[in-house]
Amino acid sequence: KGISKGISKGISKSKKMVTCSKLKGMRNIGNTCYMDSVLFPLIALPSKYIRNTILGKNTSVEKPGDTAKDKKRKKTRRLLKNSLVKLYLSIRKGDETPTVEKVKKAFKKCPTKFESNYSGYGQEDAGEFLQTMADVFGLNDMKRQLTVYGTNDISPIPSNDELVVSSNREEIQSIIQQVTVEQLRRGRVNTPVKISSFLKSVDDSGELDITSSFTPEINGKVEIFKRRIAKTEVVDTPYLVFYIIRQGLMKRDKDGNIKFKRNGMPQINPSIYRKVVDPSETLTLPSKRVLMLTSIVLHLGSTIESGHYILYFKCDGEWWVYDDTSTGFVKIGSFDTIMRRSPNPKTYGTLFYYT
């Protein structure tokens, strides 16, 4: 408790603005670029939301009725939080070279639904690491609206008049909006896709056969439909990260049909899919909340299992680049300049932070 209290006091003293020139980046200690690039925008320049969730003193307070499993989870979360706060203070003081060594040790003890505990020194996927962070700290504050329709219109674009609402509910999800590589390939390959388009998604079953018809109960009566369409939209979130998955695209023939292996599994292209994703400086959600783009994690390499991660981030009103092979930063300038820079965030960006 004494340690946590001292750390919280240190954070309170560090809440004032710190210029970028006084910050210090983490040093790579062996394939830790994925972790350094993900943590820097969270820890070095935390938003109010991150202060209250990951770095907050109430992150893992035990409550009456907690099970032994709950207590263990909260204890390991406290250890991780303390290591992250110490990293935060080290970055902002700038009087030593920070590393994620203690963070990795704390992560090893954290229970999570994801496979890796990030305690080793092999290359990892930055997006999966961020998802694990969100899982450990319970960052489930995104409100999404899910509407499911039934229809017997099997034309490519069904008439709205033929759509029947079977259910309409609000969901609370992780602040990380995952975009699969199959979502990326929709539309023309050379046509840029706006990142805001991923705030909405459509899951269309296509025409169903008679044995698998969509049969919801509507107003106490079971209806039968040839097609099910589910539309999801992000309504509100205090913090948003788009996780653009650029690997795992299924191979297709000249007619667009998926190619399969002899064992029935789809053939996967191991290369990175460099579809152009066009981010905007701001996003206005249906709730009227406005989010600002503050950081972009880029992956350089031919596969996720290899290569290197770097970070573009906004500080003091300008954009900078951070590469953990050096603990300093290079000023780039405006948003327009960063969008023209090489490596280009539109084709190499994998994580886009909006706060």
PDB file of N, CA and C in Angstrom, residues 20 23 40-41 45 281-282 292-296 311-321 333-335:
ATOM      1  N   CYS A  20       8.053  17.678 -25.142  1.00  0.00           N
ATOM      2  CA  CYS A  20       8.603  16.461 -25.743  1.00  0.00           C
ATOM      3  C   CYS A  20      10.114  16.355 -25.555  1.00  0.00           C
ATOM      4  N   LEU A  23      10.998  14.424 -22.486  1.00  0.00           N
ATOM      5  CA  LEU A  23      10.607  13.015 -22.387  1.00  0.00           C
ATOM      6  C   LEU A  23      11.741  12.122 -22.883  1.00  0.00           C
ATOM      7  N   PHE A  40       4.308   3.591 -25.211  1.00  0.00           N
ATOM      8  CA  PHE A  40       4.683   5.002 -25.147  1.00  0.00           C
ATOM      9  C   PHE A  40       3.478   5.941 -25.245  1.00  0.00           C
ATOM     10  N   PRO A  41       2.583   5.797 -26.226  1.00  0.00           N
ATOM     11  CA  PRO A  41       1.438   6.721 -26.278  1.00  0.00           C
ATOM     12  C   PRO A  41       0.474   6.557 -25.099  1.00  0.00           C
ATOM     13  N   LEU A  45       2.242   9.933 -22.492  1.00  0.00           N
ATOM     14  CA  LEU A  45       1.312  11.057 -22.621  1.00  0.00           C
ATOM     15  C   LEU A  45      -0.114  10.561 -22.384  1.00  0.00           C
ATOM     16  N   GLU A 281      -7.804  13.428 -38.839  1.00  0.00           N
ATOM     17  CA  GLU A 281      -7.278  14.026 -37.616  1.00  0.00           C
ATOM     18  C   GLU A 281      -8.279  13.921 -36.474  1.00  0.00           C
ATOM     19  N   THR A 282      -9.552  13.990 -36.805  1.00  0.00           N
ATOM     20  CA  THR A 282     -10.601  13.901 -35.777  1.00  0.00           C
ATOM     21  C   THR A 282     -11.696  12.932 -36.218  1.00  0.00           C
ATOM     22  N   MET A 292      -9.465  12.836 -31.077  1.00  0.00           N
ATOM     23  CA  MET A 292      -8.334  13.321 -31.866  1.00  0.00           C
ATOM     24  C   MET A 292      -7.324  12.198 -32.087  1.00  0.00           C
ATOM     25  N   LEU A 293      -6.770  12.125 -33.294  1.00  0.00           N
ATOM     26  CA  LEU A 293      -5.710  11.166 -33.578  1.00  0.00           C
ATOM     27  C   LEU A 293      -4.429  11.645 -32.889  1.00  0.00           C
ATOM     28  N   THR A 294      -3.859  10.777 -32.030  1.00  0.00           N
ATOM     29  CA  THR A 294      -2.688  11.188 -31.252  1.00  0.00           C
ATOM     30  C   THR A 294      -1.450  10.335 -31.518  1.00  0.00           C
ATOM     31  N   SER A 295      -1.623   9.109 -32.002  1.00  0.00           N
ATOM     32  CA  SER A 295      -0.470   8.237 -32.233  1.00  0.00           C
ATOM     33  C   SER A 295      -0.784   7.198 -33.295  1.00  0.00           C
ATOM     34  N   ILE A 296       0.277   6.753 -33.992  1.00  0.00           N
ATOM     35  CA  ILE A 296       0.150   5.689 -34.980  1.00  0.00           C
ATOM     36  C   ILE A 296       1.343   4.752 -34.827  1.00  0.00           C
ATOM     37  N   LEU A 311       6.929   4.388 -33.978  1.00  0.00           N
ATOM     38  CA  LEU A 311       5.748   5.146 -33.558  1.00  0.00           C
ATOM     39  C   LEU A 311       5.806   6.577 -34.070  1.00  0.00           C
ATOM     40  N   TYR A 312       4.674   7.070 -34.606  1.00  0.00           N
ATOM     41  CA  TYR A 312       4.472   8.487 -34.856  1.00  0.00           C
ATOM     42  C   TYR A 312       3.519   8.975 -33.766  1.00  0.00           C
ATOM     43  N   PHE A 313       3.842  10.081 -33.109  1.00  0.00           N
ATOM     44  CA  PHE A 313       2.951  10.572 -32.058  1.00  0.00           C
ATOM     45  C   PHE A 313       2.903  12.091 -32.055  1.00  0.00           C
ATOM     46  N   LYS A 314       1.812  12.622 -31.518  1.00  0.00           N
ATOM     47  CA  LYS A 314       1.595  14.063 -31.487  1.00  0.00           C
ATOM     48  C   LYS A 314       1.906  14.597 -30.091  1.00  0.00           C
ATOM     49  N   CYS A 315       2.724  15.643 -30.028  1.00  0.00           N
ATOM     50  CA  CYS A 315       3.105  16.249 -28.762  1.00  0.00           C
ATOM     51  C   CYS A 315       3.452  17.710 -29.021  1.00  0.00           C
ATOM     52  N   ASP A 316       3.045  18.590 -28.117  1.00  0.00           N
ATOM     53  CA  ASP A 316       3.294  20.031 -28.288  1.00  0.00           C
ATOM     54  C   ASP A 316       2.718  20.547 -29.606  1.00  0.00           C
ATOM     55  N   GLY A 317       1.615  19.922 -30.059  1.00  0.00           N
ATOM     56  CA  GLY A 317       0.949  20.385 -31.275  1.00  0.00           C
ATOM     57  C   GLY A 317       1.597  19.954 -32.567  1.00  0.00           C
ATOM     58  N   GLU A 318       2.671  19.145 -32.490  1.00  0.00           N
ATOM     59  CA  GLU A 318       3.353  18.684 -33.698  1.00  0.00           C
ATOM     60  C   GLU A 318       3.590  17.178 -33.631  1.00  0.00           C
ATOM     61  N   TRP A 319       3.884  16.599 -34.794  1.00  0.00           N
ATOM     62  CA  TRP A 319       4.092  15.155 -34.877  1.00  0.00           C
ATOM     63  C   TRP A 319       5.583  14.825 -34.816  1.00  0.00           C
ATOM     64  N   TRP A 320       5.878  13.711 -34.123  1.00  0.00           N
ATOM     65  CA  TRP A 320       7.245  13.256 -33.907  1.00  0.00           C
ATOM     66  C   TRP A 320       7.330  11.771 -34.262  1.00  0.00           C
ATOM     67  N   VAL A 321       8.550  11.266 -34.453  1.00  0.00           N
ATOM     68  CA  VAL A 321       8.756   9.837 -34.681  1.00  0.00           C
ATOM     69  C   VAL A 321       9.627   9.295 -33.553  1.00  0.00           C
ATOM     70  N   GLY A 333       6.614  17.436 -37.813  1.00  0.00           N
ATOM     71  CA  GLY A 333       5.840  18.633 -38.138  1.00  0.00           C
ATOM     72  C   GLY A 333       4.351  18.406 -38.097  1.00  0.00           C
ATOM     73  N   SER A 334       3.655  18.836 -39.148  1.00  0.00           N
ATOM     74  CA  SER A 334       2.195  18.821 -39.178  1.00  0.00           C
ATOM     75  C   SER A 334       1.627  17.444 -39.528  1.00  0.00           C
ATOM     76  N   PHE A 335       0.309  17.333 -39.390  1.00  0.00           N
ATOM     77  CA  PHE A 335      -0.399  16.101 -39.753  1.00  0.00           C
ATOM     78  C   PHE A 335      -0.226  15.814 -41.241  1.00  0.00           C
TER      79      PHE A 335
END
